[in-house]
Short mmCIF file of C-alpha atoms and ligand atoms in Angstrom, two decimals:
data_model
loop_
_atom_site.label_atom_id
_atom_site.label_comp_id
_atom_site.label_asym_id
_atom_site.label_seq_id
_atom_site.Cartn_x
_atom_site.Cartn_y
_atom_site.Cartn_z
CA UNK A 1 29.03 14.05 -8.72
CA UNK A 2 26.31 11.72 -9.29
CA UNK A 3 22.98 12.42 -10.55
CA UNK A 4 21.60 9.88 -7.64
CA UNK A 5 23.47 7.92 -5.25
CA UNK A 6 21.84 4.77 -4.43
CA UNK A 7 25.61 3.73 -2.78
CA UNK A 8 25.53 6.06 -0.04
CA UNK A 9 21.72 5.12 1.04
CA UNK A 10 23.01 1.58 0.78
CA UNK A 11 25.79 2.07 3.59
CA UNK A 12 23.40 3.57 5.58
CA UNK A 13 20.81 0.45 5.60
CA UNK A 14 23.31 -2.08 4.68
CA UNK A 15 22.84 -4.36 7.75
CA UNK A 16 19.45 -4.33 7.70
CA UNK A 17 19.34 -4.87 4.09
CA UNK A 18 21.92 -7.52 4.38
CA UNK A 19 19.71 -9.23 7.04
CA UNK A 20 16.51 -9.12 5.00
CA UNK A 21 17.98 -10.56 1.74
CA UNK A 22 19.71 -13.46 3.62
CA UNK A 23 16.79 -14.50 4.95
CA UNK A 24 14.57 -14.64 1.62
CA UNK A 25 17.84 -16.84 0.38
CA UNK A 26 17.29 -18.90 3.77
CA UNK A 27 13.57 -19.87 3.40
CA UNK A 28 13.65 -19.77 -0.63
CA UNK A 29 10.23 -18.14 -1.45
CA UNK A 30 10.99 -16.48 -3.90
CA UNK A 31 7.73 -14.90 -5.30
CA UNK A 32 4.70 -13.06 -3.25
CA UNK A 33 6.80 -14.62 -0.02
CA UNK A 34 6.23 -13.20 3.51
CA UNK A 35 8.21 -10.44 3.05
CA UNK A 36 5.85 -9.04 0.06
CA UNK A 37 2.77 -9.34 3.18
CA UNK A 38 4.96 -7.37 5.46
CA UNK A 39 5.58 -4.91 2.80
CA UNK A 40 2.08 -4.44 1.76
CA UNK A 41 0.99 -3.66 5.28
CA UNK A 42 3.63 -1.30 6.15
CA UNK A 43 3.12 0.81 2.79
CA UNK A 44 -0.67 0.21 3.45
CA UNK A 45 -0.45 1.88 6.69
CA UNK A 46 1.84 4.54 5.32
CA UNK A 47 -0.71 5.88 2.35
CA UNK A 48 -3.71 5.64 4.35
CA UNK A 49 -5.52 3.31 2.39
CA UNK A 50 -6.83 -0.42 3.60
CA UNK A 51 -5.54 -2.02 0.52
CA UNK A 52 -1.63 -2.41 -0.83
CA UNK A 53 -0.91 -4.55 -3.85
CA UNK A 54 2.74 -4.88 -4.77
CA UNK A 55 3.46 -6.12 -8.52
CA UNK A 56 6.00 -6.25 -10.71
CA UNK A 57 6.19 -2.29 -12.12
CA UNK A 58 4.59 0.86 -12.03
CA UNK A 59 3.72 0.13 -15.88
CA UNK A 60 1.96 -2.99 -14.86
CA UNK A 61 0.20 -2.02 -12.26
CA UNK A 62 -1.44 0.81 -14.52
CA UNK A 63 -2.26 -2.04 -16.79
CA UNK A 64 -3.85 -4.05 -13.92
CA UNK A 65 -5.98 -1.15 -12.02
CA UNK A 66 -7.12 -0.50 -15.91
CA UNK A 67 -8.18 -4.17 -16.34
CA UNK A 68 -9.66 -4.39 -13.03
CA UNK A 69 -12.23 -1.62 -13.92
CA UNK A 70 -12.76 -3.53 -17.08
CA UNK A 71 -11.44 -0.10 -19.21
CA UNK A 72 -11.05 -1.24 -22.50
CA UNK A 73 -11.95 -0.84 -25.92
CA UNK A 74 -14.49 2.12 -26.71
CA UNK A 75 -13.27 3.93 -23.40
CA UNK A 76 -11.66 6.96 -22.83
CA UNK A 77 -9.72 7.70 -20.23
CA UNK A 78 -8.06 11.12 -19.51
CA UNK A 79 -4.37 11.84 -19.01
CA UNK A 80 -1.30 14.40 -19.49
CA UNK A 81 0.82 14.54 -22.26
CA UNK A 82 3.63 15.06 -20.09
CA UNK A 83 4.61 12.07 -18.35
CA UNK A 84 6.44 8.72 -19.01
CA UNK A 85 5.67 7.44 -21.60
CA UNK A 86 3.85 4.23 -19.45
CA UNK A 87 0.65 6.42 -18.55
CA UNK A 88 -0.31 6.77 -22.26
CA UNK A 89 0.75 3.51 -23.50
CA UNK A 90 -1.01 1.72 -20.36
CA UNK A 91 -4.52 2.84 -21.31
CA UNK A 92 -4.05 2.22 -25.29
CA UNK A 93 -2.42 -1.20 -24.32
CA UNK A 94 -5.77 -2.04 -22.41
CA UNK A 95 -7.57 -1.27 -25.54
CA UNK A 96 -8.73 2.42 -25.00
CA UNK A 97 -8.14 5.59 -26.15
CA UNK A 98 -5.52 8.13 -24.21
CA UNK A 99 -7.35 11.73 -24.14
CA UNK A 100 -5.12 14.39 -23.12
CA UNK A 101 -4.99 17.71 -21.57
CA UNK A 102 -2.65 20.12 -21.18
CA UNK A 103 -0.94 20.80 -17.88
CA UNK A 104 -0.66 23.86 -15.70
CA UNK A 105 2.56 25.30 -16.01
CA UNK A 106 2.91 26.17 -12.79
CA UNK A 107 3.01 22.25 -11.19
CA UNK A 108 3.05 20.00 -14.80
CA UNK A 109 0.38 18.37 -13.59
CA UNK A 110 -2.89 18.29 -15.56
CA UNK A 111 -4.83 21.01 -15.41
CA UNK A 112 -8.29 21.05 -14.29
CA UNK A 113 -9.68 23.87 -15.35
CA UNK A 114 -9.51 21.68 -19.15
CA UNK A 115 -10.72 18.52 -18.31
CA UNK A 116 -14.26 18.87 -18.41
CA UNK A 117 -13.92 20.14 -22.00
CA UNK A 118 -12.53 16.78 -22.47
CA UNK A 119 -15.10 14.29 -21.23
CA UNK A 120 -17.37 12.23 -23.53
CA UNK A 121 -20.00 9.76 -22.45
CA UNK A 122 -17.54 7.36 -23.37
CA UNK A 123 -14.83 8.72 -20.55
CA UNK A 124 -14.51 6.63 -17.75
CA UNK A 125 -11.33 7.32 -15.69
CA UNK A 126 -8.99 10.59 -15.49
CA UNK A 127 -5.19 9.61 -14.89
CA UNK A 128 -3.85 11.97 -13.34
CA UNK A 129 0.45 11.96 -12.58
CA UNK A 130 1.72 13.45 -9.89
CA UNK A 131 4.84 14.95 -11.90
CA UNK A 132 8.80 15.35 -10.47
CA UNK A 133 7.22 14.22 -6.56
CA UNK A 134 4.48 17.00 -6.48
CA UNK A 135 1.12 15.74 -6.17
CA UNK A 136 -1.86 17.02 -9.38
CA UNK A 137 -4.86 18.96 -7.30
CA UNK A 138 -6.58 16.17 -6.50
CA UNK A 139 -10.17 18.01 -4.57
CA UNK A 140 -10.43 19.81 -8.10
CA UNK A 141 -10.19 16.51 -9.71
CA UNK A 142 -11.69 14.00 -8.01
CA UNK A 143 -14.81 17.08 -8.05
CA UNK A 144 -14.54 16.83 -11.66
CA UNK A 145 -14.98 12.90 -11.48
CA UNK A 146 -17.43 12.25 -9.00
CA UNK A 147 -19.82 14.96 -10.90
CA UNK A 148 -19.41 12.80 -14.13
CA UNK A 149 -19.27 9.23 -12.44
CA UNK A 150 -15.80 8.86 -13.17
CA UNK A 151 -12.98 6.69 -11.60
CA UNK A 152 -9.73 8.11 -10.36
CA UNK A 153 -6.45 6.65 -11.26
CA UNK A 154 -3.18 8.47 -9.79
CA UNK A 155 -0.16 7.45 -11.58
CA UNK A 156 1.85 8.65 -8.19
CA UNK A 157 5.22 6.26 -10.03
CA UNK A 158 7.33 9.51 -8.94
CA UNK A 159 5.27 10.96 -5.90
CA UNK A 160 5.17 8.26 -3.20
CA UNK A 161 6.55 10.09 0.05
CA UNK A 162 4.87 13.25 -1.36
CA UNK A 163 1.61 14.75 0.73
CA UNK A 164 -1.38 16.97 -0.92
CA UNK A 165 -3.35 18.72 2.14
CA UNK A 166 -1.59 16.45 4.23
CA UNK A 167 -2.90 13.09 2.88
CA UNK A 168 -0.52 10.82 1.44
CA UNK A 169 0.13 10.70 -2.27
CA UNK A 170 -1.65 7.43 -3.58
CA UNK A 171 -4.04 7.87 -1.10
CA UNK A 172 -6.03 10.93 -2.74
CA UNK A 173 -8.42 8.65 -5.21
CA UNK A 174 -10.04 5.56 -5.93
CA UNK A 175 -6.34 3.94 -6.84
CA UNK A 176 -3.22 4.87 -6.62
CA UNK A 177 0.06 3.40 -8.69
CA UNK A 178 3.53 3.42 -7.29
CA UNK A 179 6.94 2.65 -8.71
CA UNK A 180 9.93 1.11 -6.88
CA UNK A 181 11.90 1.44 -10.42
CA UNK A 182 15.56 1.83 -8.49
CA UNK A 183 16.08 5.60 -8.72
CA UNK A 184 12.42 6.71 -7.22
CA UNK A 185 12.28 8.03 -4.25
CA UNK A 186 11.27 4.65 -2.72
CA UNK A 187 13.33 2.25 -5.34
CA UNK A 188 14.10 -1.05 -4.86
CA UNK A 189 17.02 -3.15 -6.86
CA UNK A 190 15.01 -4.13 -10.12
CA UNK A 191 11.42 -3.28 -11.03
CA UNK A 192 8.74 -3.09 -9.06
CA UNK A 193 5.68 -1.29 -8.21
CA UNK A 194 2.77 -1.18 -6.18
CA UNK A 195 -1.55 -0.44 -5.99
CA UNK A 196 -3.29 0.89 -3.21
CA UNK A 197 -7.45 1.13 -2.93
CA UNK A 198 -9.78 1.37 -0.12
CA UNK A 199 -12.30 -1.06 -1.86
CA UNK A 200 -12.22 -4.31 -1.29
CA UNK A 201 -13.66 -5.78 -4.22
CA UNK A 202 -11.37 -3.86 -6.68
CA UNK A 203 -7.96 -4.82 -3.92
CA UNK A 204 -9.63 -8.87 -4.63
CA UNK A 205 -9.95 -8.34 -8.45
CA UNK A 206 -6.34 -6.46 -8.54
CA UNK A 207 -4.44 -8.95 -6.53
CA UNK A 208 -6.17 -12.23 -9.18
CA UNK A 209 -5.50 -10.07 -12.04
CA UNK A 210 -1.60 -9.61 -10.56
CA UNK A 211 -1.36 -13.62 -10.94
CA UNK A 212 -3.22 -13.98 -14.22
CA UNK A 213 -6.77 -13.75 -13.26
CA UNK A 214 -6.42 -16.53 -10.95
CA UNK A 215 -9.08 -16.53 -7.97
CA UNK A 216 -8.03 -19.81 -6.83
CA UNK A 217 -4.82 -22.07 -8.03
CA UNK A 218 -5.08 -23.07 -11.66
CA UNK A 219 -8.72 -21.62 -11.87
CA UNK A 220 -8.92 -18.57 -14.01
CA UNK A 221 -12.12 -16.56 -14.23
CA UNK A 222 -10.89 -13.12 -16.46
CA UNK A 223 -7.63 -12.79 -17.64
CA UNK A 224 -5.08 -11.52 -15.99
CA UNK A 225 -0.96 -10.60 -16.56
CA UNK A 226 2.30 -11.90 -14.69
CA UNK A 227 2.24 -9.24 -12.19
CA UNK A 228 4.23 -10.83 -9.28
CA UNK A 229 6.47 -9.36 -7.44
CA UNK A 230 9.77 -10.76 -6.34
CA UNK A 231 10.31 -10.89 -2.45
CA UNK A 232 13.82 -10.49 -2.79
CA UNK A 233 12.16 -6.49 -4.07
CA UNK A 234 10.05 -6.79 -0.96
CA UNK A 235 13.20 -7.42 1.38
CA UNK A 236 15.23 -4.41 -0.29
CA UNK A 237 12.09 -2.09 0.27
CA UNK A 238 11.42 -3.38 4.22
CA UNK A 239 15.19 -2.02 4.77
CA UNK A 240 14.54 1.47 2.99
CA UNK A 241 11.60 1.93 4.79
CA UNK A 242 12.91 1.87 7.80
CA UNK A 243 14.82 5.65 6.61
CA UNK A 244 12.43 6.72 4.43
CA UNK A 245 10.72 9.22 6.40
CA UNK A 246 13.83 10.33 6.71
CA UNK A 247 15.42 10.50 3.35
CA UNK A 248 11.90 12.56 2.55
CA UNK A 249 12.27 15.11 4.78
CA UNK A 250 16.05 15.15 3.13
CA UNK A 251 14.54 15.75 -0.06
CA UNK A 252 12.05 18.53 0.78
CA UNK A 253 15.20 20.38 2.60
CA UNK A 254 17.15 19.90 -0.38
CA UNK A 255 14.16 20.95 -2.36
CA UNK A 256 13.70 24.30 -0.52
CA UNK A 257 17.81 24.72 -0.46
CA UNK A 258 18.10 24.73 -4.65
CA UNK A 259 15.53 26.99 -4.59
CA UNK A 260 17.04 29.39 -1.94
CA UNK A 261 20.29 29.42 -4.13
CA UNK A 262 18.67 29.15 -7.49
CA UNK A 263 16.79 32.56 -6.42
CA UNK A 264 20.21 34.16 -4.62
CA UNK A 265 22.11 33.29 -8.24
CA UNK A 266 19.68 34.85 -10.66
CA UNK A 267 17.55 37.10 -8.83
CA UNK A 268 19.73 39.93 -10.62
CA UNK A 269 19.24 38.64 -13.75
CA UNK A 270 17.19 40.59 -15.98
CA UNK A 271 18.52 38.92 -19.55
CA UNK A 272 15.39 36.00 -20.22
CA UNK A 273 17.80 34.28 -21.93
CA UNK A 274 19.73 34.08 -19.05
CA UNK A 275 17.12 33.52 -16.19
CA UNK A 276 16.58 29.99 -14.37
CA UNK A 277 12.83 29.11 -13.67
CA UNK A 278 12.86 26.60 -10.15
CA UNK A 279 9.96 24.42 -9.33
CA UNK A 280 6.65 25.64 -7.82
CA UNK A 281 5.63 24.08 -4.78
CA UNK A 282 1.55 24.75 -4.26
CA UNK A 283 0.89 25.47 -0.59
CA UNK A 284 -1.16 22.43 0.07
CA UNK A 285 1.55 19.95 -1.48
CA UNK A 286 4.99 18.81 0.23
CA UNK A 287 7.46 17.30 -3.14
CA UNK A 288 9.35 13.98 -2.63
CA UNK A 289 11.56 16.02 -6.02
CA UNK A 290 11.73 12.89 -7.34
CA UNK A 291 12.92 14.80 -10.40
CA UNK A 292 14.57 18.57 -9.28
CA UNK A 293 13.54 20.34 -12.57
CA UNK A 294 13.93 23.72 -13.62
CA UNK A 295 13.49 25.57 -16.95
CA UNK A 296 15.95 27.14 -19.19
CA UNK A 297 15.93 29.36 -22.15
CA UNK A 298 18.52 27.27 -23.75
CA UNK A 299 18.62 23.95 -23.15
CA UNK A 300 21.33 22.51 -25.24
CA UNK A 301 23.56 25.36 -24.28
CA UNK A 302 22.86 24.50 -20.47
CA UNK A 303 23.46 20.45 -21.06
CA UNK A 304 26.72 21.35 -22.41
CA UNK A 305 28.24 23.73 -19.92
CA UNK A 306 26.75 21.50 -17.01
CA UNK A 307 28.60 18.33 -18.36
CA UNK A 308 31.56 20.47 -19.35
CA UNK A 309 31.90 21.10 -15.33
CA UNK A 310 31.38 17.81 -14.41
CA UNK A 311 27.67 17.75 -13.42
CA UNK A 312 25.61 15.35 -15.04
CA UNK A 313 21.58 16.26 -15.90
CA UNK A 314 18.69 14.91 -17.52
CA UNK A 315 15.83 16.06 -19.45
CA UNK A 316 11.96 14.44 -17.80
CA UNK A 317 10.53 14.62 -21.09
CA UNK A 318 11.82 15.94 -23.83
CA UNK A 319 9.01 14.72 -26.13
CA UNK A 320 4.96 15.08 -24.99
CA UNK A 321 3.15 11.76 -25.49
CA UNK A 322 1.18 13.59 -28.01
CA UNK A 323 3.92 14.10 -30.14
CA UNK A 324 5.56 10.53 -29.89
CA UNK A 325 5.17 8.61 -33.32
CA UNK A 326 3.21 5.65 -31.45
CA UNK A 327 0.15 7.71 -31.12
CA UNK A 328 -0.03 9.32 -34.60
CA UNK A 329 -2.95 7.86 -35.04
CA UNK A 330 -5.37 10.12 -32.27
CA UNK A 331 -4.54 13.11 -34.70
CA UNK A 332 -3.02 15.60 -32.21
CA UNK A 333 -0.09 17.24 -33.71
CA UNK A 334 2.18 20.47 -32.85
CA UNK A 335 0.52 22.90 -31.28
CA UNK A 336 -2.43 21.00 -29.48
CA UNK A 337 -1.62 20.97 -25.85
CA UNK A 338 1.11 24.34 -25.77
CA UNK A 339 2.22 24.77 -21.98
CA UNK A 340 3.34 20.76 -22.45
CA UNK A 341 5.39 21.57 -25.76
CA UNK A 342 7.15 24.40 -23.99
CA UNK A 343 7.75 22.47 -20.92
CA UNK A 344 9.39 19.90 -22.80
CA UNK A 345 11.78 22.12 -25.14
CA UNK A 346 12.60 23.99 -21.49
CA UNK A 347 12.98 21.91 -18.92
CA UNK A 348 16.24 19.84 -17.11
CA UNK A 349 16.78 17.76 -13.97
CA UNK A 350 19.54 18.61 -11.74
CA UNK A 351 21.12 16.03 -9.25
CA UNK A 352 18.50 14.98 -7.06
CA UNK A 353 18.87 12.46 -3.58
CA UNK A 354 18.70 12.63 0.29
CA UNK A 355 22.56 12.71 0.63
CA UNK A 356 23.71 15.74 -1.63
CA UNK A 357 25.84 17.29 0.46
CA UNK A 358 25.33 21.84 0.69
CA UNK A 359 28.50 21.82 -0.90
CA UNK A 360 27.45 19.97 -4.14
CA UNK A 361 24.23 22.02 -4.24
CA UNK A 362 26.31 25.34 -4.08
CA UNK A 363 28.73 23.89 -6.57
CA UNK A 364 25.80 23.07 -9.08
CA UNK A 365 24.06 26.37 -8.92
CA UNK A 366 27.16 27.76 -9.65
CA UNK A 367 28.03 25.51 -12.57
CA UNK A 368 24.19 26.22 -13.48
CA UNK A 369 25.33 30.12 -13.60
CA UNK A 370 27.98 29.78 -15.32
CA UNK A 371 26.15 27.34 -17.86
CA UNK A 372 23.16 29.55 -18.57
CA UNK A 373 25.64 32.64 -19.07
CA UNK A 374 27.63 30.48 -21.70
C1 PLP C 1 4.96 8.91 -14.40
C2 PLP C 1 5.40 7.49 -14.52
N1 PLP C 1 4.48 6.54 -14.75
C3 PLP C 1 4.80 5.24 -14.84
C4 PLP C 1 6.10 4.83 -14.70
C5 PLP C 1 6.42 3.37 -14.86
O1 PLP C 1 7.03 2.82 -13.76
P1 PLP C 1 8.01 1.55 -13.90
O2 PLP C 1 9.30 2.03 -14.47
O3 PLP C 1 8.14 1.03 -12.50
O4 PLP C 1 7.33 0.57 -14.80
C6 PLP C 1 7.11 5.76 -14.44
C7 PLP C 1 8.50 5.32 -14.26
O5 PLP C 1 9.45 5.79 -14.78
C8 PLP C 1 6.75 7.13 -14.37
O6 PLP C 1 7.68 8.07 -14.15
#
């Protein structure tokens, strides 16, 4: 069993990928060609939002919606601790300081009842990540930010696909930041990533800062970061596309079908030890499950017996960004943001993708049993 299968998705568009690649080899651009347009529209159109800039990650283009709002040194900007380690180190490489705030432990998203506590006059953008494919409440948020001027950056690297009151994640703020890193939801065959915004100024300044500040060739008004992305990427997303509405719908099935057998398998179970804790979908959110995580008593014990039978997992994070040695220096230690430390001793990602079979799923819940019983 595989943890994702990229191969299977591959047979299924495999013409049409086949197609689009050859013809990138056939006219040679190889960077921002016409296949990066075409891509930008269609995701565009997709979100909701006017604007799509495709670059070269989902780090980068954190980097680049943080330099385009000139966020820098003596600004705060307000984030989880549990996430990637990209949405911390984005805002401290731009020069300012990563605030954080604990997470409900319902969603691992940030919480909003905490993040006024956390503003400062010198806060000037909340982060928020939608976590696993589920999107943070964004009304209570972008309330939050609009009462204290602030901008709205969602780090949506894991929830593109993934609809909050039925609007499109990336779509639900000021920006929006996707990943195409290969195993998200929407990956494409290296790294890649993508903005979207509704304002035009900040989609103009995003785009020059994507080609190192340049507004015009070889004339450079701010600085700016190799940002490109490669239209061979472009090609290999136009392909998955055309099956991506379709591989989400897979996933929310596939979703709602571990939970169904999670809850079958250990609804009996009074030992805590021995209980399973499956993800929490909020009414107003769909989940692309980008990461299908549930929470155990006993984690090592449960990574053992799962590889023991053959079924490979993974643990989305195991450290808080708090708690990570490169930021040491903002003085949180143990202790500070609680629901995030126990999320990260507790949680583990089962296999995840459009094409697990019912048979697989039954077979891990009941390697998941047997696991958690030791
Ligand atoms: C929450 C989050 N933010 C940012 C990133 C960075 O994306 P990329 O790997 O495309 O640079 C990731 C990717 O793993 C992520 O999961």
């Amino acid at each position: 069993m595989q943890f994702i299968d990229l191969k299977s998705q591959y047979q299924r568009v495999r013409e049409s990928m086949n197609a689009r690649i050859q013809a990138v080899l056939d006219h040679g651009q190889y960077i921002l060609g016409g296949e990066t347009v075409e891509l930008e529209k269609q995701l565009a159109e997709f979100v909701g939002m006017k604007h799509c800039i495709a670059a070269s990650s989902g780090t980068d283009t954190l980097l680049i919606a943080l330099m385009a709002l000139d966020i820098g040194p003596g600004d705060e900007v307000i984030t989880s601790p549990f996430t990637f380690i990209a949405t911390g180190e984005m805002i401290a490489l731009a020069g300012a300081k990563p605030v954080f705030v604990d997470i409900d432990p319902r969603t691992y998203n940030i919480d909003p009842k905490l993040i006024e506590a956390a503003i400062t006059p010198r806060t000037r953008a909340i982060m928020p990540v939608s976590l696993y494919g589920q999107c943070a409440d964004f009304d209570a948020i972008n309330a939050i930010a609009s009462r204290h001027r602030l901008i709205v950056i969602e780090d949506g690297a894991q929830s593109l696909g993934a609809t909050y009151k039925g609007k499109q994640s990336c779509g639900l703020s000021e920006i929006g930041s996707a990943s195409f890193f290969p195993s998200k939801p929407l990956g494409c065959y290296g790294d890649g990533g993508a903005l979207f915004t509704n304002d035009d100024a900040l989609a103009k300044l995003m785009a020059e800062i994507r080609v190192h500040g340049q507004d015009r060739r070889y004339h450079h008004p701010r600085l700016g970061i190799n940002g490109r992305f490669d239209t061979l990427q472009a090609a290999v997303l136009l392909a998955k596309l055309e099956i991506f509405d379709d591989e989400v719908a897979a996933r929310s099935r596939i979703g709602a079908r571990y939970a169904q057998l999670i809850d079958e398998a250990f609804a009996s179970v009074s030992n805590p030890a021995q209980r399973v804790k499956a993800p929490w979908l909020a009414p107003e959110c769909t989940s692309v499950y980008a990461q299908y995580t549930i929470e155990v008593a006993d984690r090592p014990k449960v990574e053992e017996g799962m590889k023991a039978r053959g079924i490979p997992t993974a643990v989305h994070y195991p450290v808080p960004l708090h708690l990570q040695p490169v930021f040491a220096s903002l003085g949180q230690r143990e202790g500070s943001f609680p629901v995030s430390e126990a999320a990260a001793k507790r949680v583990i990602s089962l296999p995840m993708h459009p094409y697990l079979s019912d048979d697989q799923q039954v077979h891990v819940v009941k390697a998941l049993k047997e696991a958690v019983a030791g």
